[in-house]
Amino acid sequence: MNIINIGGWYVGNTAILDWMDGFEELAFIKGDFNITRLEGGIMDMIAEQDVDNKLAYIDIQKKQCYLGAGRALKIFVGRYTKHFLKPKQSPSYLGHFSFHTTLYKFLNRYENLLKRSENFDEIAFWQSWLSTNPSLDSGHKRYKHTVYQNPFFYDETFDGHKDIWPKLFSPYKMIFVHRDPLDQFSDIVNKGDHLLASWPRFHGGTENMHPADRFFTISKKLYTARLRMAESLTKEDLVVFSFEDFLYEHERVTNNLKEFLKIESKRDINNRRFVRDDSIKNIGKGKDNTKAAELLRGKPYIMQELNELRYKLINHPLAI
């Protein structure tokens, strides 16, 4: 079973993922799983009908495997030489040498099948590659589920993979986390991401907008997407909750989340990726962010409409 945590743009899902990392049933693939959703990635290869274009994508990805393996090797050497005395933290999936070597092998097989014009199930082929990823999380040897963060884009921002990701990641469960839009925008501003508009599959159509309106436009799409998807999923497939409830009502929400994920083990007390007290400090920060307030000045409709959409998630039948 794949567990898909697909975010809403600085809504606090990282804290939930850090908490999930402490259970032996869950193999955690750290980092946004962009290899499947970005230009020239796995789902673009599957979607592409022209063989020559597919082969061009393969060539690009094989070169990236060489570069990625080299970077991963440097990270590994640095962890055990230059940073030997520092606490060891698991790198993202891109920091694993084996990720790149395994992907390269699959790309070779894929290329050979295409060149021989053989008929084969491309979804099944790439699912077999996905099944190799849990081994990247060596801390969870008894895993039942694999956790992916943002492996696809919502259809509302990019619909080129809408018929592919449900098959590729099947069977799956999904987690939707939502958060106070003001705190959300505050974090985006603090990170400088309100100025970014260069990612067509996410920022498309907002390039010339005021930063606050760009946030508003994208956030509306993300809320709309989650509400649409929630209507076609069941309580066995999807769970919805707020970042604030996860922290303030931690026991209640996590008990429900453990039941949803079929987790029976206790969380590893030695896993310190999730620190509740640290995450709580991020609640309510937006009201003191003068830079965010200045960007929102004269635009009361932004928070009004986003809070109305959030209210629908809060009261959705699948919310806990």
Short mmCIF file of C-alpha atoms in Angstrom, two decimals:
data_model
loop_
_atom_site.label_atom_id
_atom_site.label_comp_id
_atom_site.label_asym_id
_atom_site.label_seq_id
_atom_site.Cartn_x
_atom_site.Cartn_y
_atom_site.Cartn_z
CA MET A 1 0.00 0.00 0.00
CA ASN A 2 1.24 3.48 -0.88
CA ILE A 3 0.51 6.35 1.50
CA ILE A 4 0.37 9.64 -0.38
CA ASN A 5 0.75 12.87 1.56
CA ILE A 6 0.00 15.56 -0.97
CA GLY A 7 0.29 19.04 0.44
CA GLY A 8 -1.47 22.33 0.02
CA TRP A 9 1.66 24.54 -0.07
CA TYR A 10 3.19 25.19 3.35
CA VAL A 11 0.28 23.62 5.23
CA GLY A 12 2.45 21.76 7.74
CA ASN A 13 2.42 18.31 6.18
CA THR A 14 6.16 17.98 6.87
CA ALA A 15 5.42 17.75 10.60
CA ILE A 16 2.95 14.94 9.94
CA LEU A 17 5.51 13.11 7.81
CA ASP A 18 8.14 13.53 10.52
CA TRP A 19 5.72 11.94 13.01
CA MET A 20 4.94 9.09 10.61
CA ASP A 21 8.64 8.36 10.21
CA GLY A 22 8.73 6.90 13.73
CA PHE A 23 6.70 3.75 12.95
CA GLU A 24 8.18 0.49 11.73
CA GLU A 25 5.18 -0.26 9.48
CA LEU A 26 5.93 2.78 7.31
CA ALA A 27 8.83 3.04 4.87
CA PHE A 28 9.40 6.76 4.47
CA ILE A 29 10.65 8.13 1.12
CA LYS A 30 12.06 11.44 2.25
CA GLY A 31 11.61 14.56 0.11
CA ASP A 32 9.14 15.64 -2.57
CA PHE A 33 8.98 12.73 -5.03
CA ASN A 34 9.56 14.92 -8.06
CA ILE A 35 11.04 12.16 -10.21
CA THR A 36 7.52 11.04 -11.11
CA ARG A 37 5.82 14.43 -11.66
CA LEU A 38 8.33 16.84 -13.20
CA GLU A 39 9.07 17.51 -16.86
CA GLY A 40 10.72 14.49 -18.46
CA GLY A 41 10.00 12.34 -15.40
CA ILE A 42 8.48 8.89 -15.10
CA MET A 43 4.87 9.91 -15.72
CA ASP A 44 5.88 12.04 -18.70
CA MET A 45 7.55 8.96 -20.16
CA ILE A 46 4.40 6.91 -19.65
CA ALA A 47 2.16 9.63 -21.09
CA GLU A 48 4.33 10.27 -24.16
CA GLN A 49 3.13 8.36 -27.24
CA ASP A 50 6.06 9.12 -29.54
CA VAL A 51 8.86 6.58 -29.03
CA ASP A 52 11.60 9.01 -30.06
CA ASN A 53 10.42 11.46 -27.41
CA LYS A 54 10.33 8.68 -24.84
CA LEU A 55 13.91 7.77 -25.72
CA ALA A 56 14.94 11.42 -25.37
CA TYR A 57 13.42 11.51 -21.86
CA ILE A 58 15.30 8.32 -21.00
CA ASP A 59 18.59 9.84 -22.15
CA ILE A 60 18.01 12.91 -19.99
CA GLN A 61 17.14 10.83 -16.94
CA LYS A 62 20.13 8.53 -17.38
CA LYS A 63 22.43 11.54 -17.37
CA GLN A 64 20.70 12.75 -14.22
CA CYS A 65 21.34 9.34 -12.66
CA TYR A 66 25.09 9.77 -13.28
CA LEU A 67 25.05 13.23 -11.74
CA GLY A 68 22.82 12.16 -8.85
CA ALA A 69 24.96 9.14 -8.04
CA GLY A 70 28.02 11.38 -7.92
CA ARG A 71 26.32 13.82 -5.54
CA ALA A 72 25.04 10.97 -3.36
CA LEU A 73 28.54 9.53 -3.11
CA LYS A 74 29.91 12.90 -2.00
CA ILE A 75 27.16 13.13 0.65
CA PHE A 76 28.00 9.63 1.89
CA VAL A 77 31.74 10.37 2.10
CA GLY A 78 31.06 13.67 3.86
CA ARG A 79 28.85 12.04 6.47
CA TYR A 80 31.57 9.62 7.49
CA THR A 81 34.65 11.83 7.16
CA LYS A 82 34.16 15.60 7.36
CA HIS A 83 30.96 15.33 9.42
CA PHE A 84 31.82 12.12 11.24
CA LEU A 85 30.96 13.42 14.72
CA LYS A 86 27.69 15.06 13.71
CA PRO A 87 24.39 13.18 14.21
CA LYS A 88 23.55 11.14 11.12
CA GLN A 89 20.28 12.10 9.43
CA SER A 90 18.73 10.15 6.62
CA PRO A 91 19.08 12.02 3.31
CA SER A 92 16.26 12.49 0.84
CA TYR A 93 15.78 9.74 -1.71
CA LEU A 94 18.05 11.69 -4.08
CA GLY A 95 20.85 11.39 -1.53
CA HIS A 96 20.91 7.59 -1.83
CA PHE A 97 23.46 6.18 -4.27
CA SER A 98 21.31 3.05 -4.71
CA PHE A 99 18.31 5.11 -5.84
CA HIS A 100 20.20 6.38 -8.88
CA THR A 101 21.82 3.05 -9.76
CA THR A 102 18.49 1.20 -9.51
CA LEU A 103 16.66 3.82 -11.58
CA TYR A 104 19.42 3.65 -14.19
CA LYS A 105 18.93 -0.13 -14.49
CA PHE A 106 15.19 0.30 -15.00
CA LEU A 107 15.74 3.04 -17.56
CA ASN A 108 18.02 0.67 -19.49
CA ARG A 109 15.40 -2.07 -19.46
CA TYR A 110 12.69 0.39 -20.47
CA GLU A 111 14.83 1.67 -23.33
CA ASN A 112 15.50 -1.85 -24.60
CA LEU A 113 11.82 -2.77 -24.52
CA LEU A 114 10.93 0.35 -26.49
CA LYS A 115 13.65 -0.20 -29.07
CA ARG A 116 12.52 -3.79 -29.61
CA SER A 117 8.94 -2.52 -30.04
CA GLU A 118 7.74 -5.04 -27.49
CA ASN A 119 4.25 -4.79 -26.06
CA PHE A 120 4.38 -4.40 -22.30
CA ASP A 121 2.42 -2.82 -19.49
CA GLU A 122 4.23 0.45 -18.74
CA ILE A 123 2.32 1.02 -15.50
CA ALA A 124 3.26 -2.43 -14.21
CA PHE A 125 6.86 -1.89 -15.30
CA TRP A 126 7.23 1.34 -13.32
CA GLN A 127 5.30 -0.09 -10.37
CA SER A 128 8.00 -2.74 -10.12
CA TRP A 129 10.53 0.10 -9.88
CA LEU A 130 8.47 1.81 -7.17
CA SER A 131 8.57 -1.43 -5.17
CA THR A 132 12.35 -1.03 -4.82
CA ASN A 133 12.10 2.32 -3.04
CA PRO A 134 11.19 1.12 0.48
CA SER A 135 14.70 -0.32 0.80
CA LEU A 136 15.99 3.27 0.89
CA ASP A 137 14.53 3.57 4.39
CA SER A 138 16.78 1.10 6.16
CA GLY A 139 15.30 2.03 9.55
CA HIS A 140 11.96 0.33 8.82
CA LYS A 141 12.55 -3.32 8.02
CA ARG A 142 8.98 -4.45 8.79
CA TYR A 143 7.22 -1.93 6.60
CA LYS A 144 3.71 -2.56 5.31
CA HIS A 145 3.26 0.76 3.53
CA THR A 146 5.45 3.19 1.59
CA VAL A 147 5.00 6.91 2.27
CA TYR A 148 5.42 9.36 -0.63
CA GLN A 149 5.35 13.13 -0.40
CA ASN A 150 3.88 15.05 -3.37
CA PRO A 151 4.44 12.44 -6.11
CA PHE A 152 1.99 14.17 -8.49
CA PHE A 153 0.36 17.54 -9.11
CA TYR A 154 -3.32 18.17 -8.51
CA ASP A 155 -5.25 18.16 -11.80
CA GLU A 156 -6.22 21.78 -11.17
CA THR A 157 -2.60 22.94 -11.61
CA PHE A 158 -1.46 20.28 -14.14
CA ASP A 159 -3.72 17.59 -15.60
CA GLY A 160 -1.25 15.81 -17.87
CA HIS A 161 -0.96 12.89 -15.45
CA LYS A 162 -4.54 12.66 -14.23
CA ASP A 163 -5.09 9.23 -15.79
CA ILE A 164 -1.67 7.91 -14.83
CA TRP A 165 -0.93 8.58 -11.15
CA PRO A 166 -4.03 6.73 -9.80
CA LYS A 167 -2.87 3.58 -11.62
CA LEU A 168 0.84 4.00 -10.94
CA PHE A 169 0.43 4.41 -7.18
CA SER A 170 -2.43 1.95 -6.77
CA PRO A 171 -3.33 0.77 -4.18
CA TYR A 172 -3.08 3.94 -2.13
CA LYS A 173 -4.38 5.90 0.83
CA MET A 174 -4.23 9.71 0.90
CA ILE A 175 -3.70 12.33 3.59
CA PHE A 176 -4.89 15.94 3.22
CA VAL A 177 -3.62 18.47 5.75
CA HIS A 178 -4.93 22.04 5.88
CA ARG A 179 -3.80 25.08 7.87
CA ASP A 180 -4.73 28.65 8.76
CA PRO A 181 -4.21 30.49 5.42
CA LEU A 182 -2.62 33.48 7.15
CA ASP A 183 0.03 31.31 8.81
CA GLN A 184 0.47 29.55 5.48
CA PHE A 185 1.05 32.80 3.59
CA SER A 186 3.35 34.05 6.34
CA ASP A 187 5.65 31.05 5.92
CA ILE A 188 5.60 31.41 2.14
CA VAL A 189 6.63 35.07 2.47
CA ASN A 190 9.34 34.27 5.02
CA LYS A 191 10.82 31.70 2.63
CA GLY A 192 10.62 34.12 -0.31
CA ASP A 193 8.46 31.71 -2.28
CA HIS A 194 5.79 34.36 -2.85
CA LEU A 195 8.17 35.80 -5.47
CA LEU A 196 8.54 32.55 -7.41
CA ALA A 197 6.53 31.93 -10.57
CA SER A 198 8.89 29.80 -12.64
CA TRP A 199 7.32 26.36 -12.22
CA PRO A 200 4.72 26.01 -14.99
CA ARG A 201 3.07 22.92 -13.52
CA PHE A 202 2.44 24.75 -10.28
CA HIS A 203 2.65 28.51 -10.91
CA GLY A 204 1.20 28.42 -14.43
CA GLY A 205 -0.86 31.51 -15.29
CA THR A 206 0.26 33.50 -12.24
CA GLU A 207 3.54 34.86 -13.60
CA ASN A 208 2.37 38.49 -13.84
CA MET A 209 0.23 38.55 -10.70
CA HIS A 210 0.78 40.44 -7.47
CA PRO A 211 2.39 37.97 -4.98
CA ALA A 212 -0.70 37.92 -2.76
CA ASP A 213 -2.98 37.22 -5.73
CA ARG A 214 -0.61 34.49 -6.91
CA PHE A 215 -0.91 32.86 -3.49
CA PHE A 216 -4.69 33.29 -3.63
CA THR A 217 -5.04 31.82 -7.13
CA ILE A 218 -2.86 28.78 -6.45
CA SER A 219 -4.34 28.15 -3.00
CA LYS A 220 -7.87 28.23 -4.41
CA LYS A 221 -6.88 25.61 -6.97
CA LEU A 222 -5.41 23.40 -4.24
CA TYR A 223 -8.50 23.70 -2.02
CA THR A 224 -10.75 23.03 -5.00
CA ALA A 225 -8.68 19.98 -5.93
CA ARG A 226 -8.81 18.48 -2.46
CA LEU A 227 -12.55 19.07 -2.13
CA ARG A 228 -13.14 17.50 -5.56
CA MET A 229 -11.04 14.45 -4.78
CA ALA A 230 -12.61 14.02 -1.35
CA GLU A 231 -16.00 13.57 -2.99
CA SER A 232 -14.86 10.47 -4.87
CA LEU A 233 -12.91 8.82 -2.03
CA THR A 234 -14.05 6.87 1.02
CA LYS A 235 -12.97 6.84 4.65
CA GLU A 236 -10.77 3.87 3.77
CA ASP A 237 -8.95 5.92 1.13
CA LEU A 238 -8.65 9.42 2.57
CA VAL A 239 -8.24 11.23 5.86
CA VAL A 240 -8.51 15.02 6.30
CA PHE A 241 -7.34 17.05 9.30
CA SER A 242 -5.80 20.38 10.24
CA PHE A 243 -2.22 21.13 11.18
CA GLU A 244 -3.52 22.86 14.32
CA ASP A 245 -5.62 19.88 15.47
CA PHE A 246 -2.70 17.54 14.82
CA LEU A 247 -0.70 19.52 17.38
CA TYR A 248 -3.29 20.78 19.88
CA GLU A 249 -5.38 17.58 19.87
CA HIS A 250 -2.45 15.32 19.17
CA GLU A 251 -3.63 12.17 20.90
CA ARG A 252 -7.09 12.21 19.35
CA VAL A 253 -5.88 12.96 15.82
CA THR A 254 -2.95 10.55 15.89
CA ASN A 255 -5.12 7.73 17.25
CA ASN A 256 -7.44 8.24 14.29
CA LEU A 257 -4.50 8.47 11.93
CA LYS A 258 -2.97 5.25 13.27
CA GLU A 259 -6.29 3.48 12.78
CA PHE A 260 -6.52 4.82 9.22
CA LEU A 261 -2.97 3.66 8.46
CA LYS A 262 -3.42 0.32 10.28
CA ILE A 263 -0.48 1.09 12.55
CA GLU A 264 -0.17 -1.27 15.53
CA SER A 265 3.36 -0.51 16.75
CA LYS A 266 4.38 2.24 19.14
CA ARG A 267 6.33 5.19 17.80
CA ASP A 268 10.10 4.86 18.17
CA ILE A 269 11.05 7.06 21.15
CA ASN A 270 14.53 7.52 19.67
CA ASN A 271 13.15 9.13 16.53
CA ARG A 272 13.42 12.89 17.09
CA ARG A 273 12.41 14.16 13.69
CA PHE A 274 9.05 15.24 15.05
CA VAL A 275 9.12 17.56 18.09
CA ARG A 276 5.60 18.70 18.93
CA ASP A 277 6.64 21.74 20.97
CA ASP A 278 8.73 23.05 18.09
CA SER A 279 5.89 22.65 15.59
CA ILE A 280 3.37 24.38 17.87
CA LYS A 281 5.49 27.53 17.66
CA ASN A 282 4.42 27.83 14.01
CA ILE A 283 0.76 28.31 14.93
CA GLY A 284 -0.41 31.93 14.93
CA LYS A 285 2.79 33.40 13.52
CA GLY A 286 0.97 34.99 10.60
CA LYS A 287 -0.73 37.68 12.69
CA ASP A 288 2.66 39.18 13.58
CA ASN A 289 4.15 39.08 10.09
CA THR A 290 4.18 42.71 8.97
CA LYS A 291 5.57 41.89 5.53
CA ALA A 292 2.73 39.46 4.84
CA ALA A 293 0.22 41.99 6.19
CA GLU A 294 1.53 44.66 3.84
CA LEU A 295 1.17 42.35 0.84
CA LEU A 296 -2.42 41.56 1.87
CA ARG A 297 -3.35 45.20 2.45
CA GLY A 298 -6.47 46.17 0.46
CA LYS A 299 -7.17 42.52 -0.43
CA PRO A 300 -9.57 41.27 2.28
CA TYR A 301 -11.17 38.82 -0.18
CA ILE A 302 -8.07 36.61 -0.08
CA MET A 303 -8.35 35.41 3.51
CA GLN A 304 -12.15 35.55 3.42
CA GLU A 305 -12.47 33.17 0.45
CA LEU A 306 -9.67 30.84 1.52
CA ASN A 307 -11.13 30.49 5.01
CA GLU A 308 -14.52 29.70 3.46
CA LEU A 309 -12.92 26.92 1.39
CA ARG A 310 -11.03 25.66 4.41
CA TYR A 311 -14.29 25.56 6.39
CA LYS A 312 -15.58 23.03 3.85
CA LEU A 313 -12.58 20.78 4.53
CA ILE A 314 -12.96 21.18 8.29
CA ASN A 315 -16.55 20.00 8.05
CA HIS A 316 -16.07 17.32 5.42
CA PRO A 317 -17.37 13.84 6.37
CA LEU A 318 -13.85 12.43 5.98
CA ALA A 319 -12.33 14.95 8.41
CA ILE A 320 -11.12 13.75 11.81
#
